[in-house]
PDB file of C-alpha atoms in Angstrom:
ATOM      1  CA  MET O   1      46.426  31.765  71.634  1.00  0.00           C
ATOM      2  CA  THR O   2      47.091  28.145  72.653  1.00  0.00           C
ATOM      3  CA  GLY O   3      44.266  26.411  74.366  1.00  0.00           C
ATOM      4  CA  VAL O   4      41.386  28.599  72.803  1.00  0.00           C
ATOM      5  CA  SER O   5      38.601  26.858  70.980  1.00  0.00           C
ATOM      6  CA  LEU O   6      35.161  27.888  69.863  1.00  0.00           C
ATOM      7  CA  ALA O   7      31.886  26.001  69.629  1.00  0.00           C
ATOM      8  CA  VAL O   8      29.082  27.438  67.085  1.00  0.00           C
ATOM      9  CA  LEU O   9      27.165  24.253  66.349  1.00  0.00           C
ATOM     10  CA  GLY O  10      24.613  25.369  68.910  1.00  0.00           C
ATOM     11  CA  ARG O  11      24.955  28.101  71.459  1.00  0.00           C
ATOM     12  CA  ILE O  12      28.211  29.977  70.851  1.00  0.00           C
ATOM     13  CA  SER O  13      30.840  29.347  73.482  1.00  0.00           C
ATOM     14  CA  ILE O  14      34.417  29.872  74.189  1.00  0.00           C
ATOM     15  CA  THR O  15      36.786  27.486  75.928  1.00  0.00           C
ATOM     16  CA  THR O  16      40.057  28.865  77.320  1.00  0.00           C
ATOM     17  CA  PRO O  17      42.681  27.545  79.848  1.00  0.00           C
ATOM     18  CA  VAL O  18      40.472  29.285  82.454  1.00  0.00           C
ATOM     19  CA  GLY O  19      37.335  27.230  81.473  1.00  0.00           C
ATOM     20  CA  GLU O  20      34.268  27.183  79.161  1.00  0.00           C
ATOM     21  CA  ALA O  21      31.662  29.914  79.010  1.00  0.00           C
ATOM     22  CA  LEU O  22      28.868  31.172  76.739  1.00  0.00           C
ATOM     23  CA  VAL O  23      29.737  34.417  74.936  1.00  0.00           C
ATOM     24  CA  ARG O  24      28.338  37.269  76.839  1.00  0.00           C
ATOM     25  CA  GLY O  25      26.348  39.946  74.962  1.00  0.00           C
ATOM     26  CA  GLY O  26      24.210  39.672  71.857  1.00  0.00           C
ATOM     27  CA  ARG O  27      26.481  42.073  69.865  1.00  0.00           C
ATOM     28  CA  GLU O  28      29.483  40.094  70.929  1.00  0.00           C
ATOM     29  CA  ARG O  29      27.845  37.000  69.755  1.00  0.00           C
ATOM     30  CA  ALA O  30      26.942  38.376  66.356  1.00  0.00           C
ATOM     31  CA  VAL O  31      30.504  39.705  65.739  1.00  0.00           C
ATOM     32  CA  LEU O  32      32.114  36.484  66.785  1.00  0.00           C
ATOM     33  CA  ALA O  33      29.597  34.536  64.600  1.00  0.00           C
ATOM     34  CA  ALA O  34      30.534  36.665  61.606  1.00  0.00           C
ATOM     35  CA  LEU O  35      34.246  36.224  62.115  1.00  0.00           C
ATOM     36  CA  VAL O  36      33.968  32.498  62.481  1.00  0.00           C
ATOM     37  CA  ALA O  37      31.614  32.337  59.493  1.00  0.00           C
ATOM     38  CA  ALA O  38      34.549  34.011  57.524  1.00  0.00           C
ATOM     39  CA  ARG O  39      36.724  31.102  58.341  1.00  0.00           C
ATOM     40  CA  GLY O  40      39.937  32.820  58.888  1.00  0.00           C
ATOM     41  CA  GLU O  41      39.459  35.561  56.291  1.00  0.00           C
ATOM     42  CA  VAL O  42      39.717  39.208  57.253  1.00  0.00           C
ATOM     43  CA  VAL O  43      36.253  40.856  57.475  1.00  0.00           C
ATOM     44  CA  PRO O  44      36.389  44.626  56.807  1.00  0.00           C
ATOM     45  CA  ALA O  45      35.125  46.729  59.774  1.00  0.00           C
ATOM     46  CA  ASP O  46      32.425  48.260  57.459  1.00  0.00           C
ATOM     47  CA  ARG O  47      31.109  44.892  56.635  1.00  0.00           C
ATOM     48  CA  LEU O  48      31.056  43.783  60.249  1.00  0.00           C
ATOM     49  CA  VAL O  49      29.063  46.876  61.199  1.00  0.00           C
ATOM     50  CA  THR O  50      26.592  46.177  58.421  1.00  0.00           C
ATOM     51  CA  GLU O  51      26.395  42.463  59.339  1.00  0.00           C
ATOM     52  CA  VAL O  52      25.585  43.275  62.951  1.00  0.00           C
ATOM     53  CA  TRP O  53      24.110  46.681  63.284  1.00  0.00           C
ATOM     54  CA  GLY O  54      22.586  47.175  59.712  1.00  0.00           C
ATOM     55  CA  ASP O  55      23.069  49.522  56.805  1.00  0.00           C
ATOM     56  CA  ASP O  56      22.160  52.721  58.702  1.00  0.00           C
ATOM     57  CA  ALA O  57      24.533  52.214  61.743  1.00  0.00           C
ATOM     58  CA  GLY O  58      26.954  54.879  60.646  1.00  0.00           C
ATOM     59  CA  SER O  59      29.679  56.029  63.013  1.00  0.00           C
ATOM     60  CA  ARG O  60      27.700  54.819  65.952  1.00  0.00           C
ATOM     61  CA  GLY O  61      28.063  51.271  64.496  1.00  0.00           C
ATOM     62  CA  HIS O  62      31.842  51.583  64.270  1.00  0.00           C
ATOM     63  CA  ALA O  63      32.007  52.879  67.895  1.00  0.00           C
ATOM     64  CA  ALA O  64      29.839  49.877  69.038  1.00  0.00           C
ATOM     65  CA  LEU O  65      32.081  47.449  67.031  1.00  0.00           C
ATOM     66  CA  LEU O  66      35.135  48.723  68.887  1.00  0.00           C
ATOM     67  CA  VAL O  67      33.489  48.075  72.213  1.00  0.00           C
ATOM     68  CA  ALA O  68      32.271  44.588  71.085  1.00  0.00           C
ATOM     69  CA  VAL O  69      35.802  43.750  69.912  1.00  0.00           C
ATOM     70  CA  SER O  70      37.261  44.771  73.156  1.00  0.00           C
ATOM     71  CA  HIS O  71      34.830  42.612  75.156  1.00  0.00           C
ATOM     72  CA  LEU O  72      35.421  39.673  72.909  1.00  0.00           C
ATOM     73  CA  ARG O  73      39.216  39.933  73.352  1.00  0.00           C
ATOM     74  CA  SER O  74      38.741  39.789  77.079  1.00  0.00           C
ATOM     75  CA  GLN O  75      36.634  36.676  76.774  1.00  0.00           C
ATOM     76  CA  LEU O  76      38.970  34.954  74.313  1.00  0.00           C
ATOM     77  CA  GLU O  77      42.087  35.814  76.247  1.00  0.00           C
ATOM     78  CA  PRO O  78      41.075  36.155  79.778  1.00  0.00           C
ATOM     79  CA  THR O  79      44.688  36.144  81.158  1.00  0.00           C
ATOM     80  CA  ARG O  80      46.151  38.528  78.586  1.00  0.00           C
ATOM     81  CA  PRO O  81      47.923  41.479  80.400  1.00  0.00           C
ATOM     82  CA  PRO O  82      46.109  44.813  79.897  1.00  0.00           C
ATOM     83  CA  ARG O  83      47.218  46.945  76.998  1.00  0.00           C
ATOM     84  CA  THR O  84      48.914  44.105  75.194  1.00  0.00           C
ATOM     85  CA  THR O  85      48.151  43.049  71.605  1.00  0.00           C
ATOM     86  CA  SER O  86      45.596  40.319  71.140  1.00  0.00           C
ATOM     87  CA  GLN O  87      46.839  37.216  69.470  1.00  0.00           C
ATOM     88  CA  VAL O  88      43.434  35.792  68.648  1.00  0.00           C
ATOM     89  CA  LEU O  89      41.086  38.520  67.552  1.00  0.00           C
ATOM     90  CA  VAL O  90      43.513  40.660  65.390  1.00  0.00           C
ATOM     91  CA  ARG O  91      43.214  43.900  63.473  1.00  0.00           C
ATOM     92  CA  ALA O  92      44.304  43.575  59.880  1.00  0.00           C
ATOM     93  CA  CYS O  93      43.667  45.436  56.657  1.00  0.00           C
ATOM     94  CA  ALA O  94      40.968  47.797  58.159  1.00  0.00           C
ATOM     95  CA  GLY O  95      39.191  44.810  59.446  1.00  0.00           C
ATOM     96  CA  TYR O  96      39.316  41.880  61.866  1.00  0.00           C
ATOM     97  CA  SER O  97      39.975  38.115  61.686  1.00  0.00           C
ATOM     98  CA  LEU O  98      40.359  35.269  64.110  1.00  0.00           C
ATOM     99  CA  ARG O  99      43.828  33.491  64.370  1.00  0.00           C
ATOM    100  CA  LEU O 100      43.325  30.068  65.753  1.00  0.00           C
ATOM    101  CA  PRO O 101      45.154  26.745  65.445  1.00  0.00           C
ATOM    102  CA  ASP O 102      43.544  24.203  63.057  1.00  0.00           C
ATOM    103  CA  GLY O 103      40.769  22.149  64.786  1.00  0.00           C
ATOM    104  CA  SER O 104      39.915  25.017  67.299  1.00  0.00           C
ATOM    105  CA  VAL O 105      36.380  25.600  65.906  1.00  0.00           C
ATOM    106  CA  ASP O 106      33.874  22.829  66.185  1.00  0.00           C
ATOM    107  CA  ALA O 107      32.339  23.665  62.723  1.00  0.00           C
ATOM    108  CA  GLU O 108      35.890  23.249  61.174  1.00  0.00           C
ATOM    109  CA  VAL O 109      36.267  19.759  62.890  1.00  0.00           C
ATOM    110  CA  PHE O 110      32.731  18.850  61.669  1.00  0.00           C
ATOM    111  CA  SER O 111      33.601  19.708  58.192  1.00  0.00           C
ATOM    112  CA  ALA O 112      36.739  17.633  58.393  1.00  0.00           C
ATOM    113  CA  HIS O 113      34.884  14.561  59.721  1.00  0.00           C
ATOM    114  CA  VAL O 114      32.264  14.854  56.777  1.00  0.00           C
ATOM    115  CA  ALA O 115      35.267  14.964  54.281  1.00  0.00           C
ATOM    116  CA  GLU O 116      36.729  11.838  55.929  1.00  0.00           C
ATOM    117  CA  ALA O 117      33.438  10.221  55.638  1.00  0.00           C
ATOM    118  CA  TYR O 118      33.230  11.045  51.866  1.00  0.00           C
ATOM    119  CA  ALA O 119      36.746   9.471  51.489  1.00  0.00           C
ATOM    120  CA  ALA O 120      35.809   6.321  53.306  1.00  0.00           C
ATOM    121  CA  SER O 121      32.609   5.951  51.224  1.00  0.00           C
ATOM    122  CA  ARG O 122      34.662   6.262  48.089  1.00  0.00           C
ATOM    123  CA  ALA O 123      37.038   3.533  49.502  1.00  0.00           C
ATOM    124  CA  GLY O 124      34.115   1.381  50.226  1.00  0.00           C
ATOM    125  CA  ASP O 125      34.829   1.492  53.988  1.00  0.00           C
ATOM    126  CA  ASP O 126      31.269   1.614  55.483  1.00  0.00           C
ATOM    127  CA  ALA O 127      32.160   1.082  58.962  1.00  0.00           C
ATOM    128  CA  ALA O 128      34.472   4.080  58.836  1.00  0.00           C
ATOM    129  CA  VAL O 129      31.781   6.159  57.238  1.00  0.00           C
ATOM    130  CA  VAL O 130      29.352   5.451  60.085  1.00  0.00           C
ATOM    131  CA  ASP O 131      32.164   6.239  62.734  1.00  0.00           C
ATOM    132  CA  ARG O 132      33.119   9.495  61.101  1.00  0.00           C
ATOM    133  CA  CYS O 133      29.441  10.578  60.659  1.00  0.00           C
ATOM    134  CA  ASP O 134      28.691   9.805  64.258  1.00  0.00           C
ATOM    135  CA  GLU O 135      31.676  11.856  65.387  1.00  0.00           C
ATOM    136  CA  ALA O 136      30.464  14.674  63.158  1.00  0.00           C
ATOM    137  CA  ALA O 137      26.921  14.478  64.576  1.00  0.00           C
ATOM    138  CA  ALA O 138      27.981  14.461  68.201  1.00  0.00           C
ATOM    139  CA  LEU O 139      29.448  18.056  67.681  1.00  0.00           C
ATOM    140  CA  TRP O 140      25.959  19.544  67.266  1.00  0.00           C
ATOM    141  CA  SER O 141      23.844  20.746  70.006  1.00  0.00           C
ATOM    142  CA  GLY O 142      21.546  23.035  68.094  1.00  0.00           C
ATOM    143  CA  PRO O 143      21.297  25.346  65.111  1.00  0.00           C
ATOM    144  CA  PRO O 144      24.511  26.775  63.941  1.00  0.00           C
ATOM    145  CA  PHE O 145      25.445  30.192  65.646  1.00  0.00           C
ATOM    146  CA  ALA O 146      22.228  29.759  67.946  1.00  0.00           C
ATOM    147  CA  GLY O 147      21.646  33.072  69.844  1.00  0.00           C
ATOM    148  CA  ALA O 148      23.607  35.323  67.360  1.00  0.00           C
ATOM    149  CA  SER O 149      21.793  37.646  64.922  1.00  0.00           C
ATOM    150  CA  GLY O 150      23.515  38.114  61.552  1.00  0.00           C
ATOM    151  CA  ARG O 151      23.138  38.754  57.838  1.00  0.00           C
ATOM    152  CA  ASP O 152      24.944  37.390  54.741  1.00  0.00           C
ATOM    153  CA  LEU O 153      28.094  35.926  56.389  1.00  0.00           C
ATOM    154  CA  VAL O 154      26.299  33.914  59.098  1.00  0.00           C
ATOM    155  CA  ASP O 155      23.325  33.001  56.961  1.00  0.00           C
ATOM    156  CA  LEU O 156      25.524  31.672  54.282  1.00  0.00           C
ATOM    157  CA  GLU O 157      27.760  29.630  56.631  1.00  0.00           C
ATOM    158  CA  SER O 158      24.637  28.230  58.404  1.00  0.00           C
ATOM    159  CA  THR O 159      23.265  27.036  55.246  1.00  0.00           C
ATOM    160  CA  ARG O 160      26.597  25.389  54.151  1.00  0.00           C
ATOM    161  CA  LEU O 161      26.849  23.643  57.582  1.00  0.00           C
ATOM    162  CA  GLU O 162      23.244  22.518  57.654  1.00  0.00           C
ATOM    163  CA  GLY O 163      23.765  21.168  54.027  1.00  0.00           C
ATOM    164  CA  LEU O 164      26.811  19.185  55.183  1.00  0.00           C
ATOM    165  CA  ARG O 165      24.881  17.856  58.127  1.00  0.00           C
ATOM    166  CA  MET O 166      22.156  16.466  55.864  1.00  0.00           C
ATOM    167  CA  THR O 167      24.759  15.047  53.484  1.00  0.00           C
ATOM    168  CA  ALA O 168      26.485  13.192  56.480  1.00  0.00           C
ATOM    169  CA  LEU O 169      23.150  11.877  57.715  1.00  0.00           C
ATOM    170  CA  GLU O 170      22.501  10.489  54.146  1.00  0.00           C
ATOM    171  CA  LEU O 171      26.041   9.089  53.948  1.00  0.00           C
ATOM    172  CA  ARG O 172      25.629   7.319  57.287  1.00  0.00           C
ATOM    173  CA  ALA O 173      22.349   5.832  56.344  1.00  0.00           C
ATOM    174  CA  GLN O 174      23.716   4.604  53.013  1.00  0.00           C
ATOM    175  CA  SER O 175      26.540   2.844  54.730  1.00  0.00           C
ATOM    176  CA  LEU O 176      24.361   1.229  57.305  1.00  0.00           C
ATOM    177  CA  LEU O 177      22.155  -0.078  54.514  1.00  0.00           C
ATOM    178  CA  HIS O 178      25.357  -1.419  52.933  1.00  0.00           C
ATOM    179  CA  LEU O 179      26.165  -3.155  56.226  1.00  0.00           C
ATOM    180  CA  GLY O 180      22.759  -4.784  56.464  1.00  0.00           C
ATOM    181  CA  ARG O 181      21.392  -2.732  59.325  1.00  0.00           C
ATOM    182  CA  HIS O 182      18.227  -1.647  57.621  1.00  0.00           C
ATOM    183  CA  SER O 183      16.011  -2.550  60.555  1.00  0.00           C
ATOM    184  CA  LEU O 184      17.781  -0.006  62.713  1.00  0.00           C
ATOM    185  CA  LEU O 185      17.444   2.768  60.116  1.00  0.00           C
ATOM    186  CA  VAL O 186      13.696   2.640  59.291  1.00  0.00           C
ATOM    187  CA  GLY O 187      12.487   4.797  62.254  1.00  0.00           C
ATOM    188  CA  GLU O 188      15.405   7.153  61.904  1.00  0.00           C
ATOM    189  CA  LEU O 189      14.864   7.745  58.252  1.00  0.00           C
ATOM    190  CA  GLU O 190      11.080   8.062  58.700  1.00  0.00           C
ATOM    191  CA  ALA O 191      11.706  11.042  61.130  1.00  0.00           C
ATOM    192  CA  LEU O 192      14.277  12.521  58.776  1.00  0.00           C
ATOM    193  CA  VAL O 193      11.908  12.291  55.848  1.00  0.00           C
ATOM    194  CA  ALA O 194       9.033  13.906  57.903  1.00  0.00           C
ATOM    195  CA  ALA O 195      11.501  16.806  58.736  1.00  0.00           C
ATOM    196  CA  HIS O 196      12.970  17.076  55.230  1.00  0.00           C
ATOM    197  CA  PRO O 197      10.103  15.719  52.908  1.00  0.00           C
ATOM    198  CA  MET O 198      11.676  17.190  49.698  1.00  0.00           C
ATOM    199  CA  ARG O 199      15.116  15.543  50.091  1.00  0.00           C
ATOM    200  CA  GLU O 200      14.826  12.842  47.392  1.00  0.00           C
ATOM    201  CA  ARG O 201      17.900  10.914  48.753  1.00  0.00           C
ATOM    202  CA  LEU O 202      16.246  10.563  52.068  1.00  0.00           C
ATOM    203  CA  LEU O 203      13.058   9.247  50.354  1.00  0.00           C
ATOM    204  CA  GLU O 204      15.165   6.751  48.365  1.00  0.00           C
ATOM    205  CA  LEU O 205      17.040   5.391  51.421  1.00  0.00           C
ATOM    206  CA  HIS O 206      13.816   5.192  53.450  1.00  0.00           C
ATOM    207  CA  ALA O 207      12.066   3.187  50.749  1.00  0.00           C
ATOM    208  CA  VAL O 208      14.967   0.827  50.423  1.00  0.00           C
ATOM    209  CA  ALA O 209      15.207   0.224  54.089  1.00  0.00           C
ATOM    210  CA  LEU O 210      11.491  -0.498  54.342  1.00  0.00           C
ATOM    211  CA  TYR O 211      11.689  -2.859  51.366  1.00  0.00           C
ATOM    212  CA  ARG O 212      14.695  -4.752  52.889  1.00  0.00           C
ATOM    213  CA  CYS O 213      12.503  -5.228  55.963  1.00  0.00           C
ATOM    214  CA  GLY O 214       9.894  -6.956  53.768  1.00  0.00           C
ATOM    215  CA  ARG O 215       7.607  -3.968  53.869  1.00  0.00           C
ATOM    216  CA  GLN O 216       7.069  -3.546  50.056  1.00  0.00           C
ATOM    217  CA  ALA O 217       3.568  -1.915  50.416  1.00  0.00           C
ATOM    218  CA  GLU O 218       4.997   0.618  52.911  1.00  0.00           C
ATOM    219  CA  ALA O 219       7.993   1.391  50.728  1.00  0.00           C
ATOM    220  CA  LEU O 220       5.672   2.189  47.911  1.00  0.00           C
ATOM    221  CA  ALA O 221       3.391   4.173  49.991  1.00  0.00           C
ATOM    222  CA  ALA O 222       6.366   6.318  51.225  1.00  0.00           C
ATOM    223  CA  LEU O 223       7.506   6.996  47.661  1.00  0.00           C
ATOM    224  CA  ARG O 224       4.010   8.001  46.671  1.00  0.00           C
ATOM    225  CA  ARG O 225       3.798  10.407  49.595  1.00  0.00           C
ATOM    226  CA  GLY O 226       7.053  11.794  48.304  1.00  0.00           C
ATOM    227  CA  ARG O 227       5.714  12.265  44.870  1.00  0.00           C
ATOM    228  CA  SER O 228       2.732  14.120  46.204  1.00  0.00           C
ATOM    229  CA  VAL O 229       4.864  16.498  48.378  1.00  0.00           C
ATOM    230  CA  LEU O 230       7.109  17.200  45.460  1.00  0.00           C
ATOM    231  CA  ALA O 231       4.113  17.948  43.209  1.00  0.00           C
ATOM    232  CA  ASP O 232       2.322  20.091  45.703  1.00  0.00           C
ATOM    233  CA  GLU O 233       5.244  22.064  47.072  1.00  0.00           C
ATOM    234  CA  LEU O 234       7.502  22.330  44.000  1.00  0.00           C
ATOM    235  CA  GLY O 235       5.258  21.411  41.082  1.00  0.00           C
ATOM    236  CA  VAL O 236       7.861  18.776  39.873  1.00  0.00           C
ATOM    237  CA  ASP O 237       7.962  15.109  39.354  1.00  0.00           C
ATOM    238  CA  PRO O 238      10.277  12.808  41.347  1.00  0.00           C
ATOM    239  CA  SER O 239      13.817  12.296  39.848  1.00  0.00           C
ATOM    240  CA  PRO O 240      14.346   9.395  37.382  1.00  0.00           C
ATOM    241  CA  GLN O 241      16.131   7.493  40.123  1.00  0.00           C
ATOM    242  CA  LEU O 242      13.050   7.729  42.407  1.00  0.00           C
ATOM    243  CA  GLN O 243      10.743   6.804  39.507  1.00  0.00           C
ATOM    244  CA  GLN O 244      12.955   3.765  38.652  1.00  0.00           C
ATOM    245  CA  LEU O 245      13.157   2.713  42.303  1.00  0.00           C
ATOM    246  CA  GLU O 246       9.368   2.553  42.502  1.00  0.00           C
ATOM    247  CA  LEU O 247       9.277   0.269  39.443  1.00  0.00           C
ATOM    248  CA  ASP O 248      12.103  -1.917  40.972  1.00  0.00           C
ATOM    249  CA  ILE O 249      10.112  -2.355  44.255  1.00  0.00           C
ATOM    250  CA  LEU O 250       6.963  -3.251  42.298  1.00  0.00           C
ATOM    251  CA  VAL O 251       8.779  -6.118  40.514  1.00  0.00           C
ATOM    252  CA  HIS O 252      11.052  -7.192  43.364  1.00  0.00           C
ATOM    253  CA  ALA O 253      14.159  -6.388  41.439  1.00  0.00           C
ATOM    254  CA  PRO O 254      17.032  -8.634  42.875  1.00  0.00           C
ATOM    255  CA  HIS O 255      19.578  -5.801  43.108  1.00  0.00           C
ATOM    256  CA  LEU O 256      17.510  -4.159  45.895  1.00  0.00           C
ATOM    257  CA  LEU O 257      18.398  -7.052  48.388  1.00  0.00           C
ATOM    258  CA  LEU O 258      21.756  -7.360  49.919  1.00  0.00           C
ATOM    259  CA  PRO O 259      24.187 -10.045  48.563  1.00  0.00           C
ATOM    260  CA  PRO O 260      24.440 -13.068  50.738  1.00  0.00           C
ATOM    261  CA  ALA O 261      27.830 -11.990  51.994  1.00  0.00           C
ATOM    262  CA  ALA O 262      26.383  -8.916  53.443  1.00  0.00           C
ATOM    263  CA  THR O 263      23.258 -10.509  55.014  1.00  0.00           C
ATOM    264  CA  GLY O 264      25.455 -12.968  56.967  1.00  0.00           C
ATOM    265  CA  PRO O 265      23.794 -16.033  58.594  1.00  0.00           C
ATOM    266  CA  ARG O 266      20.280 -14.531  58.140  1.00  0.00           C
ATOM    267  CA  SER O 267      20.603 -14.386  54.243  1.00  0.00           C
ATOM    268  CA  ALA O 268      17.893 -17.018  53.907  1.00  0.00           C
ATOM    269  CA  SER O 269      15.335 -14.552  55.233  1.00  0.00           C
ATOM    270  CA  GLY O 270      16.558 -11.761  52.867  1.00  0.00           C
ATOM    271  CA  ASN O 271      16.520  -9.180  55.686  1.00  0.00           C
ATOM    272  CA  ARG O 272      17.132  -8.790  59.406  1.00  0.00           C
ATOM    273  CA  CYS O 273      13.630  -7.519  60.386  1.00  0.00           C
ATOM    274  CA  GLY O 274      12.196 -10.922  61.389  1.00  0.00           C
ATOM    275  CA  ARG O 275       9.957 -11.041  58.286  1.00  0.00           C
ATOM    276  CA  LYS O 276       9.988 -13.594  55.543  1.00  0.00           C
ATOM    277  CA  ALA O 277      11.386 -12.118  52.291  1.00  0.00           C
ATOM    278  CA  ARG O 278       9.131 -12.211  49.248  1.00  0.00           C
ATOM    279  CA  PRO O 279      10.240 -14.154  46.274  1.00  0.00           C
ATOM    280  CA  THR O 280      12.000 -12.047  43.672  1.00  0.00           C
ATOM    281  CA  ARG O 281      11.731 -11.998  40.002  1.00  0.00           C
ATOM    282  CA  THR O 282      14.351 -11.848  37.421  1.00  0.00           C
ATOM    283  CA  ALA O 283      15.326  -8.226  36.676  1.00  0.00           C
ATOM    284  CA  THR O 284      18.325  -6.490  35.342  1.00  0.00           C
ATOM    285  CA  ARG O 285      19.833  -3.585  37.304  1.00  0.00           C
ATOM    286  CA  PRO O 286      19.564  -0.375  35.268  1.00  0.00           C
ATOM    287  CA  ALA O 287      23.006   1.277  34.992  1.00  0.00           C
ATOM    288  CA  HIS O 288      21.645   4.680  35.934  1.00  0.00           C
ATOM    289  CA  VAL O 289      19.970   3.711  39.254  1.00  0.00           C
ATOM    290  CA  ARG O 290      21.667   4.214  42.559  1.00  0.00           C
ATOM    291  CA  VAL O 291      21.110   1.342  44.979  1.00  0.00           C
ATOM    292  CA  ALA O 292      21.806   2.072  48.660  1.00  0.00           C
TER     293      ALA O 292
END
C-alpha cells in the first residue's frame, strides 16, 4: 500500500514504486473514478455496476466488475504476489473501497490546499493565500476524471472539485488585489469572466481591478455586460453588491482604492498600472458592500 498515489485532476493515472502510468481500460478508469469519488467510503457492488454499466447490466455487469477490479488491483499493486489479498482496493460490506494513506489522491491534496487558503484569508495573510492557491492550481492538468465515464458519484464529485477550483481562483484574485497587484490580474480576470460570465464574484473582482488601474469606463462597461448576461441567461438582476459597486465606481468612492500602506511608493498615482489616478469624491463605504 505504501507508495501508491492517484491523480484524477485530469487524466487518471496511478503512481507506484514501479513508476507512473495511465489507467488502462475504460471500464477500469470508470470503476476507479467512482471509488475515488466516494472518498474512502465503501461503494456497494450493485451501485458500481449501475455507475459504470448502467441500470440494465444485470449479472453481466457484476461479472465485468470482477474483471475490472482484478485488472485495477494489478495496476495498483504491480508487485503483489499472486493470490494474495489486495491492500489497496479492498472488498468490504458487499462492495469495494480504496484504502490509501492521507494525501495519496491529488483531489484530496487540492481540497486541503483550498482549506488552507480559506484559513489564511480569514487570518489576513494574503501572501499565504496566493501560495496555497497556486499550489492547488498546479495539481490540475484537465477536467476531473478525464477519460472516465460515470454517473452520479463521478458527476457529483466533479462538480464539487470544479466549484472548489473556482473558489480558489476567486480567493487568489482577492488576495492579489489586497496586495496591490491589480495590473497583473486584469487580463487573467477578463479571461475568467469570459469563461464564467455568470459568476458575480469574478465580475466584481474584474471591475475593481480595472478601476484600480485607472480604467473607470472599462470597469463600468464590464459590469454592464455582466448585467446583460445575467438578464439574458437567468432573467435576474445583478446582486445588491454588484449594483452598489457600479454606483461606487461612478462616484469614485475612496474605499475602492488601496490604502497608502498597500500601494507603497507608488501610492501617489493611486495604482500600479502607469496611469494617473482620477480625483476621488467623499463617500461613505456601505457596510454591506464587499471590497476586494
